[in-house]
Amino acid sequence: MELDKMDENDWKYHGEGNKSLVVSHVQISRVLRLLKYPAEDSENPPQTAEQAFRQIQNIVDFSSNVMSSLLGEKFIHSGEVVKLPLEFVRQLSIKVQHQRPAWRCDKVMDIYSGCALCLPNLTSPALHQPTHTPPLCIEIKPKCGFLPSSKHVSKDIKTKVCRFCMHQHYKVANGKWKRRSLYCPLDLFSGSRQRMHFAIRHLIEEPQNNFKIFKGGQCIYSSKEGSDDSLDLNSLLHHLRPYFMYGNNRINSHMMGKAPLNDFIQFLVNALLSGGGGDGGLVMDRRGEGRSFCEASPINKERIRHGSQGLPSDSVLFRILQTQMLDTLDIEGLHPLYRRVEQHLQDFPKERSRLQIDGPYNEAFLEKLQKCPTEDDGSVEYAVAKVHQYRVAMTAKDCSVMVALLPSTEEEEDDEGISSPRRLRDFLSSRPPAFSYSVSILDLDPKPFDSIPRQLRLDQKIVSCYLRTGGALP
Ligand code: ATP
Ligand code: ZN
Ligand code: MG
Ligand code: MG
């Protein structure tokens, strides 16, 4: 990829989130992640090119120096900042505009700074020949996997119903989604295969923005916001069949039709419990209780057959959960500390850089949050450390996990190809896999310091909405 010879015809629309738009290269396994900002500001960008460059460099630093050490290097690809020709960016923005979902168009792509984040394309990890079975990638945005136990929590309901489930009621009440998702993060993070299976089934039924499937780099399964269309499970089954055709023996012919879906979920559960790649997922050294339930999850506690010892300590979910749990005070306990820092910065504006409020996100930043005293000594240092911890936890509550199922490379592949019954059965059991998989974490942006007051207001709105309507909705 030569940065001075960029051609918009080599790139296509790949997807977007709330903060960035992603385009992928048509030949090499690369994506460009460009910033977005509110459409109202499209005439005058909210920041200079230099500030945009700094913002993206901060993302890279935060991911590589802070999140990677907390989540595990093997899961992280931090990428690099690139400077693109403005004409290329302008043409690109015109080219992708008509493919963007309408509900995302309240924001526009940044065409002024020429800066972008260049990352490996995790949905198309290697160049695959069109004659071979393409890689299958599953993106899960798991959200917060624990119930707060902070003494600062003022509403009892927050210790019984998880944030995601309460937020669902709020989103339906505000028309963001037509139907509530029955996915509950506490089931996914439980470490119990049965509960995880249940959680993933609900992600498939109502993906919203928590679940997507890519085949050969192309999104083949996702939700459309505000849309009432029921998703096409048959078409999903059709896509999955070549990968998951020969699972366990199914006698019942009705079950036969759905078997690939069960094997698919089984594969995901295995990948999420494993150490992250190709090793068949030997599960040992489980940590945590795995006994916490959310009262809003439709799972029947009495019917959980096997108690769970929690997540294996080398699994991606364990690492994400541990990082999320750096939020020890809950937003209600954190907010007064935020205020302490804010007051201090008003009195001593120059302290902003020493306290690393807006970075740099380097080892010193990581050290600040890891060496936080357990008791509040009334200092601004304590308050800053808790705020840093909270912001890191927020990032971990918002990241996505990408699980890629990779057909074997040519040397490994025998004449039977990947649809060989024996090899696939080996793969689905705990014997060495017939084709490999990898697990990555993406979307590890630092959350701004001044987003904290907004978090408190949102928390209050979600809880009061739930208390008002929660019991009443189906
Ligand atoms: P959010 O609203 O979740 O915060 P965001 O605006 O921060 O999203 P990302 O989640 O980083 O943006 O990217 C948007 C989407 O683009 C992702 O959900 C994913 O589908 C896709 N994507 C991002 N990075 C990559 C990558 N390296 N490889 C493949 N696809 C990617
Ligand atoms: Zn829940
Ligand atoms: Mg995202
Ligand atoms: Mg994000």
Short mmCIF file of C-alpha atoms and ligand atoms in Angstrom, two decimals:
data_model
loop_
_atom_site.label_atom_id
_atom_site.label_comp_id
_atom_site.label_asym_id
_atom_site.label_seq_id
_atom_site.Cartn_x
_atom_site.Cartn_y
_atom_site.Cartn_z
CA MET A 1 0.00 0.00 0.00
CA GLU A 2 1.67 3.18 -1.18
CA LEU A 3 0.25 6.14 0.63
CA ASP A 4 0.98 8.60 -2.15
CA LYS A 5 -0.69 6.46 -4.80
CA MET A 6 -4.01 5.75 -3.16
CA ASP A 7 -6.92 4.88 -5.42
CA GLU A 8 -10.49 4.89 -4.07
CA ASN A 9 -11.33 2.02 -6.42
CA ASP A 10 -9.11 -0.27 -4.32
CA TRP A 11 -11.28 0.34 -1.27
CA LYS A 12 -14.84 -0.48 -0.38
CA TYR A 13 -17.26 0.27 2.41
CA HIS A 14 -16.84 -2.23 5.25
CA GLY A 15 -18.85 -0.98 8.21
CA GLU A 16 -19.12 1.69 10.83
CA GLY A 17 -19.78 2.38 14.47
CA ASN A 18 -20.76 5.49 16.31
CA LYS A 19 -17.33 7.10 16.06
CA SER A 20 -15.67 5.74 12.96
CA LEU A 21 -16.21 4.48 9.45
CA VAL A 22 -14.23 1.55 8.11
CA VAL A 23 -13.25 0.75 4.52
CA SER A 24 -11.46 -2.39 3.43
CA HIS A 25 -8.96 -2.99 0.65
CA VAL A 26 -10.24 -5.20 -2.14
CA GLN A 27 -7.02 -7.20 -2.38
CA ILE A 28 -4.83 -6.93 0.66
CA SER A 29 -5.95 -7.69 4.20
CA ARG A 30 -6.11 -4.09 5.41
CA VAL A 31 -8.76 -1.67 6.62
CA LEU A 32 -8.73 2.09 7.09
CA ARG A 33 -10.69 3.39 10.06
CA LEU A 34 -11.67 7.03 9.57
CA LEU A 35 -13.09 9.40 12.17
CA LYS A 36 -16.66 10.67 11.98
CA TYR A 37 -18.25 13.78 13.41
CA PRO A 38 -21.77 15.23 13.63
CA ALA A 39 -23.29 16.16 10.26
CA GLU A 40 -24.12 19.65 11.58
CA ASP A 41 -20.39 20.32 11.69
CA SER A 42 -19.72 19.05 8.18
CA GLU A 43 -18.78 22.52 6.93
CA ASN A 44 -16.38 23.31 9.73
CA PRO A 45 -14.62 20.31 11.23
CA PRO A 46 -14.48 20.22 15.05
CA GLN A 47 -10.72 19.82 15.08
CA THR A 48 -7.63 20.64 13.07
CA ALA A 49 -5.72 18.04 11.06
CA GLU A 50 -3.06 18.09 13.73
CA GLN A 51 -5.61 17.38 16.47
CA ALA A 52 -7.11 14.55 14.42
CA PHE A 53 -3.66 13.04 14.00
CA ARG A 54 -3.11 13.33 17.78
CA GLN A 55 -6.49 11.72 18.47
CA ILE A 56 -5.70 8.70 16.31
CA GLN A 57 -2.17 8.45 17.72
CA ASN A 58 -3.79 8.43 21.18
CA ILE A 59 -5.99 5.53 20.10
CA VAL A 60 -2.93 3.58 18.94
CA ASP A 61 -1.03 4.35 22.16
CA PHE A 62 -3.97 3.54 24.41
CA SER A 63 -4.49 0.24 22.65
CA SER A 64 -0.83 -0.79 22.53
CA ASN A 65 0.43 0.52 25.87
CA VAL A 66 -2.60 0.26 28.12
CA MET A 67 -5.34 -2.07 26.86
CA SER A 68 -2.94 -4.62 25.39
CA SER A 69 -1.21 -5.10 28.72
CA LEU A 70 -4.57 -5.54 30.50
CA LEU A 71 -6.27 -7.70 27.87
CA GLY A 72 -3.32 -9.68 26.58
CA GLU A 73 -1.10 -8.79 23.64
CA LYS A 74 -2.09 -11.84 21.65
CA PHE A 75 -5.62 -10.48 21.19
CA ILE A 76 -4.70 -6.94 20.16
CA HIS A 77 -3.81 -5.28 16.85
CA SER A 78 -3.21 -1.61 17.47
CA GLY A 79 -2.45 -0.53 13.92
CA GLU A 80 -0.80 2.71 12.86
CA VAL A 81 -1.78 6.26 11.97
CA VAL A 82 -1.56 7.08 8.26
CA LYS A 83 -1.70 10.38 6.40
CA LEU A 84 -3.78 10.06 3.24
CA PRO A 85 -4.06 12.34 0.21
CA LEU A 86 -7.11 14.59 0.72
CA GLU A 87 -8.37 13.98 -2.79
CA PHE A 88 -8.42 10.22 -2.13
CA VAL A 89 -10.36 10.71 1.11
CA ARG A 90 -12.88 12.99 -0.61
CA GLN A 91 -13.48 10.51 -3.45
CA LEU A 92 -13.74 7.69 -0.93
CA SER A 93 -16.37 9.51 1.08
CA ILE A 94 -18.48 10.05 -2.06
CA LYS A 95 -18.04 6.43 -3.07
CA VAL A 96 -19.15 4.93 0.26
CA GLN A 97 -21.94 7.39 1.05
CA HIS A 98 -24.75 5.45 -0.65
CA GLN A 99 -23.77 2.22 1.13
CA ARG A 100 -24.02 3.71 4.59
CA PRO A 101 -27.11 2.81 6.61
CA ALA A 102 -29.45 5.83 6.85
CA TRP A 103 -29.54 5.74 10.63
CA ARG A 104 -25.78 6.28 10.78
CA CYS A 105 -25.89 9.35 8.56
CA ASP A 106 -26.31 11.78 11.45
CA LYS A 107 -22.52 11.74 11.31
CA VAL A 108 -20.20 12.37 8.37
CA MET A 109 -16.81 10.97 7.56
CA ASP A 110 -13.85 13.23 8.29
CA ILE A 111 -12.57 14.37 4.89
CA TYR A 112 -10.45 17.28 6.11
CA SER A 113 -7.67 15.84 8.22
CA GLY A 114 -6.49 13.10 5.84
CA CYS A 115 -5.70 10.99 8.91
CA ALA A 116 -6.82 7.43 9.44
CA LEU A 117 -5.99 4.34 11.43
CA CYS A 118 -4.65 1.50 9.32
CA LEU A 119 -5.36 -1.97 10.73
CA PRO A 120 -5.20 -5.59 9.59
CA ASN A 121 -8.57 -6.67 8.23
CA LEU A 122 -9.72 -9.07 10.93
CA THR A 123 -12.65 -10.32 8.86
CA SER A 124 -10.41 -11.43 6.04
CA PRO A 125 -7.21 -12.43 7.83
CA ALA A 126 -5.37 -13.85 4.84
CA LEU A 127 -5.89 -13.68 1.14
CA HIS A 128 -8.05 -16.62 0.29
CA GLN A 129 -8.41 -18.09 -3.12
CA PRO A 130 -11.97 -17.82 -4.42
CA THR A 131 -11.99 -21.58 -4.99
CA HIS A 132 -11.42 -22.24 -1.31
CA THR A 133 -13.89 -21.91 1.49
CA PRO A 134 -13.60 -18.32 2.71
CA PRO A 135 -12.92 -17.47 6.36
CA LEU A 136 -15.95 -17.01 8.58
CA CYS A 137 -15.72 -14.25 11.18
CA ILE A 138 -18.04 -13.54 14.04
CA GLU A 139 -18.04 -10.18 15.79
CA ILE A 140 -19.52 -9.97 19.27
CA LYS A 141 -19.87 -6.80 21.27
CA PRO A 142 -20.41 -8.44 24.66
CA LYS A 143 -20.96 -5.32 26.87
CA CYS A 144 -20.69 -5.32 30.66
CA GLY A 145 -20.53 -8.80 32.19
CA PHE A 146 -20.97 -8.18 35.92
CA LEU A 147 -23.38 -6.65 38.43
CA PRO A 148 -22.01 -3.74 40.46
CA SER A 149 -21.38 -4.45 44.14
CA SER A 150 -20.23 -0.97 45.08
CA LYS A 151 -21.65 0.48 48.28
CA HIS A 152 -22.28 3.68 46.34
CA VAL A 153 -25.03 2.08 44.23
CA SER A 154 -28.22 3.87 45.29
CA LYS A 155 -30.83 1.74 43.54
CA ASP A 156 -31.16 -1.89 44.57
CA ILE A 157 -32.31 -2.90 41.07
CA LYS A 158 -28.77 -2.28 39.74
CA THR A 159 -27.49 -5.17 41.85
CA LYS A 160 -30.13 -7.53 40.43
CA VAL A 161 -30.63 -6.62 36.77
CA CYS A 162 -27.59 -5.99 34.61
CA ARG A 163 -26.95 -2.76 32.79
CA PHE A 164 -27.41 -4.27 29.30
CA CYS A 165 -30.82 -5.72 30.13
CA MET A 166 -32.01 -2.44 31.68
CA HIS A 167 -30.65 -0.50 28.73
CA GLN A 168 -32.68 -2.73 26.39
CA HIS A 169 -35.91 -1.48 27.96
CA TYR A 170 -34.70 2.09 27.60
CA LYS A 171 -33.82 1.60 23.93
CA VAL A 172 -37.18 0.02 23.11
CA ALA A 173 -39.03 2.76 25.04
CA ASN A 174 -37.14 5.36 22.99
CA GLY A 175 -37.75 3.65 19.65
CA LYS A 176 -34.09 2.84 18.98
CA TRP A 177 -34.98 -0.82 18.55
CA LYS A 178 -38.37 -2.39 17.89
CA ARG A 179 -37.74 -5.48 19.96
CA ARG A 180 -35.82 -6.18 23.10
CA SER A 181 -32.85 -8.52 22.85
CA LEU A 182 -32.97 -11.45 25.26
CA TYR A 183 -29.18 -11.67 25.22
CA CYS A 184 -27.69 -11.15 28.70
CA PRO A 185 -23.93 -10.52 29.10
CA LEU A 186 -23.93 -12.26 32.48
CA ASP A 187 -24.83 -15.50 30.70
CA LEU A 188 -22.07 -15.04 28.12
CA PHE A 189 -19.45 -14.24 30.78
CA SER A 190 -20.63 -17.04 33.10
CA GLY A 191 -18.20 -19.67 31.82
CA SER A 192 -21.09 -22.15 31.83
CA ARG A 193 -21.33 -23.70 28.37
CA GLN A 194 -25.07 -24.00 28.71
CA ARG A 195 -25.56 -20.34 29.62
CA MET A 196 -23.11 -19.19 26.95
CA HIS A 197 -24.94 -21.24 24.32
CA PHE A 198 -28.17 -19.64 25.45
CA ALA A 199 -26.66 -16.13 25.27
CA ILE A 200 -25.29 -16.65 21.76
CA ARG A 201 -28.61 -18.03 20.55
CA HIS A 202 -30.23 -14.78 21.67
CA LEU A 203 -27.52 -12.74 19.94
CA ILE A 204 -28.36 -14.55 16.72
CA GLU A 205 -32.08 -13.99 17.19
CA GLU A 206 -31.74 -10.26 17.86
CA PRO A 207 -28.25 -9.11 16.82
CA GLN A 208 -28.80 -5.33 17.18
CA ASN A 209 -25.27 -3.94 17.22
CA ASN A 210 -23.88 -6.77 19.35
CA PHE A 211 -23.49 -9.47 16.73
CA LYS A 212 -22.34 -9.69 13.11
CA ILE A 213 -21.13 -12.46 10.83
CA PHE A 214 -18.69 -11.93 7.96
CA LYS A 215 -17.90 -14.42 5.25
CA GLY A 216 -14.84 -13.76 3.12
CA GLY A 217 -14.73 -10.25 4.56
CA GLN A 218 -18.34 -9.47 3.65
CA CYS A 219 -21.01 -8.90 6.30
CA ILE A 220 -23.67 -11.57 5.78
CA TYR A 221 -25.64 -11.29 9.00
CA SER A 222 -26.52 -8.24 11.12
CA SER A 223 -29.44 -6.12 12.33
CA LYS A 224 -30.83 -3.03 10.75
CA GLU A 225 -31.65 -0.37 13.29
CA GLY A 226 -35.33 0.49 13.78
CA SER A 227 -36.22 -2.19 11.24
CA ASP A 228 -38.87 -4.75 11.92
CA ASP A 229 -37.64 -7.25 9.34
CA SER A 230 -37.15 -10.60 10.88
CA LEU A 231 -33.70 -11.92 10.09
CA ASP A 232 -33.35 -14.69 7.63
CA LEU A 233 -32.27 -17.69 9.68
CA ASN A 234 -32.59 -19.95 6.66
CA SER A 235 -30.10 -17.93 4.71
CA LEU A 236 -27.77 -18.01 7.72
CA LEU A 237 -28.11 -21.80 7.87
CA HIS A 238 -27.30 -21.94 4.20
CA HIS A 239 -24.08 -20.00 4.82
CA LEU A 240 -23.11 -22.10 7.83
CA ARG A 241 -23.75 -25.52 6.33
CA PRO A 242 -20.42 -25.88 4.48
CA TYR A 243 -18.56 -25.20 7.72
CA PHE A 244 -20.73 -27.08 10.17
CA MET A 245 -22.27 -29.87 8.20
CA TYR A 246 -21.00 -32.91 10.01
CA GLY A 247 -21.36 -32.30 13.70
CA ASN A 248 -22.56 -34.88 16.17
CA ASN A 249 -24.94 -37.49 14.87
CA ARG A 250 -28.44 -36.18 14.78
CA ILE A 251 -31.22 -38.76 14.57
CA ASN A 252 -34.22 -36.51 14.44
CA SER A 253 -34.74 -35.12 10.94
CA HIS A 254 -36.14 -31.86 12.27
CA MET A 255 -32.98 -31.42 14.31
CA MET A 256 -30.84 -32.26 11.28
CA GLY A 257 -31.85 -29.01 9.60
CA LYS A 258 -30.75 -26.89 12.53
CA ALA A 259 -27.65 -28.91 13.44
CA PRO A 260 -25.19 -26.51 11.78
CA LEU A 261 -26.51 -23.72 13.98
CA ASN A 262 -25.86 -25.70 17.14
CA ASP A 263 -22.39 -26.64 15.96
CA PHE A 264 -21.73 -23.04 15.05
CA ILE A 265 -22.69 -21.89 18.56
CA GLN A 266 -20.63 -24.72 20.04
CA PHE A 267 -17.63 -23.56 18.04
CA LEU A 268 -18.07 -20.00 19.31
CA VAL A 269 -18.36 -21.15 22.92
CA ASN A 270 -15.15 -23.17 22.52
CA ALA A 271 -13.29 -20.27 20.93
CA LEU A 272 -14.42 -17.86 23.64
CA LEU A 273 -13.32 -20.25 26.40
CA SER A 274 -10.00 -21.10 24.77
CA GLY A 275 -6.66 -19.37 25.03
CA GLY A 276 -7.35 -17.67 21.76
CA GLY A 277 -6.09 -19.66 18.85
CA GLY A 278 -5.97 -23.02 17.29
CA ASP A 279 -5.04 -25.04 20.34
CA GLY A 280 -8.27 -26.98 20.65
CA GLY A 281 -9.05 -25.11 23.82
CA LEU A 282 -7.83 -27.11 26.75
CA VAL A 283 -9.74 -25.58 29.62
CA MET A 284 -7.91 -25.29 32.93
CA ASP A 285 -7.34 -23.03 35.88
CA ARG A 286 -10.82 -21.59 35.94
CA ARG A 287 -11.32 -18.52 38.01
CA GLY A 288 -14.23 -16.65 39.43
CA GLU A 289 -17.50 -17.78 40.76
CA GLY A 290 -19.64 -17.77 37.66
CA ARG A 291 -22.63 -17.80 39.92
CA SER A 292 -24.01 -14.38 39.24
CA PHE A 293 -27.33 -14.19 37.48
CA CYS A 294 -29.26 -11.31 36.07
CA GLU A 295 -32.91 -11.31 37.03
CA ALA A 296 -33.88 -10.08 33.58
CA SER A 297 -32.26 -12.97 31.73
CA PRO A 298 -34.87 -15.47 30.59
CA ILE A 299 -32.58 -18.35 31.51
CA ASN A 300 -34.06 -20.79 33.95
CA LYS A 301 -31.62 -21.09 36.84
CA GLU A 302 -33.11 -24.38 38.00
CA ARG A 303 -32.41 -25.93 34.64
CA ILE A 304 -28.68 -25.19 34.58
CA ARG A 305 -27.40 -28.72 34.66
CA HIS A 306 -23.79 -28.16 35.53
CA GLY A 307 -22.55 -25.57 37.95
CA SER A 308 -19.77 -23.52 36.44
CA GLN A 309 -16.41 -22.72 37.90
CA GLY A 310 -16.28 -19.52 35.88
CA LEU A 311 -14.08 -18.53 32.96
CA PRO A 312 -10.63 -20.00 32.21
CA SER A 313 -8.05 -17.37 33.13
CA ASP A 314 -6.44 -17.31 29.69
CA SER A 315 -9.71 -16.81 27.82
CA VAL A 316 -10.59 -13.62 26.02
CA LEU A 317 -13.77 -13.23 28.06
CA PHE A 318 -11.90 -13.56 31.34
CA ARG A 319 -9.46 -10.83 30.33
CA ILE A 320 -12.24 -8.52 29.19
CA LEU A 321 -14.27 -9.10 32.36
CA GLN A 322 -11.27 -8.46 34.63
CA THR A 323 -10.66 -5.17 32.85
CA GLN A 324 -14.33 -4.17 33.04
CA MET A 325 -14.20 -4.84 36.77
CA LEU A 326 -11.67 -2.04 37.25
CA ASP A 327 -14.91 -0.09 37.58
CA THR A 328 -15.13 -0.90 41.29
CA LEU A 329 -17.08 2.14 42.49
CA ASP A 330 -19.82 2.27 39.86
CA ILE A 331 -20.51 5.57 38.14
CA GLU A 332 -22.30 6.75 41.30
CA GLY A 333 -19.19 6.31 43.42
CA LEU A 334 -16.86 7.53 40.69
CA HIS A 335 -18.63 10.78 39.92
CA PRO A 336 -17.62 12.58 43.16
CA LEU A 337 -13.98 11.67 42.40
CA TYR A 338 -14.38 13.03 38.88
CA ARG A 339 -15.61 16.25 40.48
CA ARG A 340 -12.56 16.33 42.74
CA VAL A 341 -10.28 16.10 39.70
CA GLU A 342 -12.32 18.67 37.81
CA GLN A 343 -12.10 21.12 40.72
CA HIS A 344 -8.37 20.55 40.99
CA LEU A 345 -7.94 21.24 37.26
CA GLN A 346 -9.92 24.45 37.58
CA ASP A 347 -7.58 25.60 40.35
CA PHE A 348 -4.41 24.31 38.68
CA PRO A 349 -4.97 24.01 34.89
CA LYS A 350 -1.33 23.09 34.30
CA GLU A 351 -1.82 19.88 36.29
CA ARG A 352 -3.81 18.45 33.38
CA SER A 353 -0.73 17.23 31.63
CA ARG A 354 1.10 15.91 34.73
CA LEU A 355 -2.00 13.91 35.65
CA GLN A 356 -2.22 12.64 32.04
CA ILE A 357 -5.92 13.46 31.79
CA ASP A 358 -5.85 13.37 27.97
CA GLY A 359 -2.80 11.16 27.64
CA PRO A 360 -0.17 10.47 26.68
CA TYR A 361 -1.27 6.87 27.10
CA ASN A 362 2.09 5.39 27.96
CA GLU A 363 3.53 3.15 30.67
CA ALA A 364 3.26 5.93 33.23
CA PHE A 365 -0.48 6.12 32.58
CA LEU A 366 -0.82 2.37 33.07
CA GLU A 367 1.23 2.59 36.25
CA LYS A 368 -1.00 5.36 37.62
CA LEU A 369 -4.07 3.18 37.35
CA GLN A 370 -2.40 -0.03 38.50
CA LYS A 371 -0.79 1.49 41.59
CA CYS A 372 -3.98 3.06 42.88
CA PRO A 373 -4.23 2.92 46.71
CA THR A 374 -7.15 0.83 47.98
CA GLU A 375 -8.40 3.51 50.36
CA ASP A 376 -9.35 7.06 49.47
CA ASP A 377 -6.77 9.30 51.13
CA GLY A 378 -8.54 12.41 49.89
CA SER A 379 -5.81 13.13 47.34
CA VAL A 380 -6.24 14.18 43.74
CA GLU A 381 -3.88 11.34 42.79
CA TYR A 382 -6.30 8.78 44.19
CA ALA A 383 -9.20 10.42 42.35
CA VAL A 384 -7.27 10.51 39.07
CA ALA A 385 -6.28 6.85 39.38
CA LYS A 386 -9.92 5.84 39.92
CA VAL A 387 -11.03 7.95 36.96
CA HIS A 388 -8.34 6.35 34.78
CA GLN A 389 -9.47 2.91 35.93
CA TYR A 390 -13.07 3.75 35.18
CA ARG A 391 -12.24 4.96 31.69
CA VAL A 392 -10.27 1.79 30.94
CA ALA A 393 -13.22 -0.26 32.21
CA MET A 394 -15.54 1.72 29.93
CA THR A 395 -13.40 0.82 26.94
CA ALA A 396 -13.53 -2.86 27.94
CA LYS A 397 -17.33 -2.64 28.25
CA ASP A 398 -17.53 -1.28 24.71
CA CYS A 399 -15.04 -3.38 22.77
CA SER A 400 -15.79 -6.16 20.30
CA VAL A 401 -14.44 -9.68 20.05
CA MET A 402 -13.72 -11.06 16.59
CA VAL A 403 -13.58 -14.84 16.23
CA ALA A 404 -12.22 -15.95 12.87
CA LEU A 405 -12.63 -19.46 11.56
CA LEU A 406 -9.88 -20.02 9.03
CA PRO A 407 -9.89 -22.79 6.48
CA SER A 408 -6.57 -24.62 6.49
CA THR A 409 -3.82 -23.39 4.19
CA GLU A 410 -2.92 -25.39 1.11
CA GLU A 411 -0.05 -27.40 2.61
CA GLU A 412 -2.22 -28.50 5.48
CA GLU A 413 -5.19 -29.20 3.32
CA ASP A 414 -5.57 -32.70 1.98
CA ASP A 415 -7.69 -33.72 -0.97
CA GLU A 416 -10.82 -33.92 1.10
CA GLY A 417 -10.90 -30.18 1.76
CA ILE A 418 -12.48 -28.67 4.81
CA SER A 419 -15.85 -30.32 4.42
CA SER A 420 -14.42 -33.72 5.21
CA PRO A 421 -16.63 -35.33 7.83
CA ARG A 422 -13.77 -36.77 9.82
CA ARG A 423 -11.71 -33.61 9.94
CA LEU A 424 -14.62 -31.44 10.91
CA ARG A 425 -15.62 -33.84 13.62
CA ASP A 426 -12.07 -33.68 14.93
CA PHE A 427 -12.35 -29.97 14.92
CA LEU A 428 -15.58 -29.84 16.84
CA SER A 429 -14.39 -32.26 19.45
CA SER A 430 -11.34 -31.51 21.52
CA ARG A 431 -8.88 -33.28 19.21
CA PRO A 432 -6.48 -31.08 17.21
CA PRO A 433 -8.56 -28.87 14.92
CA ALA A 434 -8.84 -29.48 11.19
CA PHE A 435 -8.81 -25.79 10.59
CA SER A 436 -7.62 -23.01 12.74
CA TYR A 437 -9.29 -20.08 14.41
CA SER A 438 -8.13 -16.88 16.00
CA VAL A 439 -9.59 -14.50 18.53
CA SER A 440 -8.99 -10.74 18.53
CA ILE A 441 -10.32 -7.72 20.35
CA LEU A 442 -11.12 -4.53 18.47
CA ASP A 443 -12.44 -1.02 19.11
CA LEU A 444 -10.21 -0.03 22.04
CA ASP A 445 -10.52 3.75 21.93
CA PRO A 446 -9.93 5.76 25.10
CA LYS A 447 -13.14 7.29 26.43
CA PRO A 448 -12.77 11.03 27.04
CA PHE A 449 -12.44 12.34 30.59
CA ASP A 450 -15.39 14.67 30.19
CA SER A 451 -17.75 11.87 29.10
CA ILE A 452 -18.14 10.91 32.77
CA PRO A 453 -20.96 13.36 33.72
CA ARG A 454 -22.87 12.08 30.67
CA GLN A 455 -22.41 8.53 31.95
CA LEU A 456 -24.01 9.47 35.27
CA ARG A 457 -27.02 11.07 33.58
CA LEU A 458 -27.48 8.10 31.26
CA ASP A 459 -27.28 5.70 34.20
CA GLN A 460 -29.99 7.64 36.01
CA LYS A 461 -32.22 7.71 32.92
CA ILE A 462 -31.84 3.99 32.27
CA VAL A 463 -32.54 3.01 35.87
CA SER A 464 -35.57 5.26 36.24
CA CYS A 465 -36.96 4.08 32.89
CA TYR A 466 -36.52 0.47 34.02
CA LEU A 467 -38.20 1.08 37.36
CA ARG A 468 -41.08 2.78 35.53
CA THR A 469 -41.59 0.30 32.70
CA GLY A 470 -39.36 -2.70 33.32
CA GLY A 471 -41.86 -4.97 35.00
CA ALA A 472 -44.56 -4.10 32.49
CA LEU A 473 -42.79 -4.93 29.23
CA PRO A 474 -42.82 -8.53 28.00
P1 ATP B 1 -18.66 1.73 18.34
O1 ATP B 1 -19.89 2.46 17.99
O2 ATP B 1 -18.92 0.27 18.65
O3 ATP B 1 -17.81 2.38 19.38
P2 ATP B 1 -16.61 2.54 16.49
O4 ATP B 1 -17.18 3.72 15.81
O5 ATP B 1 -15.65 2.78 17.58
O6 ATP B 1 -17.79 1.60 17.00
P3 ATP B 1 -15.33 0.18 15.38
O7 ATP B 1 -16.15 -0.71 16.23
O8 ATP B 1 -13.88 0.19 15.64
O9 ATP B 1 -15.92 1.66 15.35
O10 ATP B 1 -15.51 -0.20 13.85
C1 ATP B 1 -16.80 -0.30 13.27
C2 ATP B 1 -16.97 -1.66 12.64
O11 ATP B 1 -15.99 -1.85 11.61
C3 ATP B 1 -16.73 -2.81 13.62
O12 ATP B 1 -17.91 -3.12 14.32
C4 ATP B 1 -16.27 -3.93 12.69
O13 ATP B 1 -17.38 -4.60 12.11
C5 ATP B 1 -15.52 -3.18 11.61
N1 ATP B 1 -14.07 -3.18 11.89
C6 ATP B 1 -13.39 -2.34 12.70
N2 ATP B 1 -12.08 -2.63 12.74
C7 ATP B 1 -11.91 -3.71 11.93
C8 ATP B 1 -10.79 -4.51 11.54
N3 ATP B 1 -9.56 -4.27 12.00
N4 ATP B 1 -11.00 -5.53 10.70
C9 ATP B 1 -12.23 -5.79 10.23
N5 ATP B 1 -13.32 -5.09 10.56
C10 ATP B 1 -13.18 -4.05 11.39
ZN ZN B 2 -28.85 -9.08 32.07
MG MG B 3 -17.39 -0.85 17.81
MG MG B 4 -15.78 2.45 19.62
#
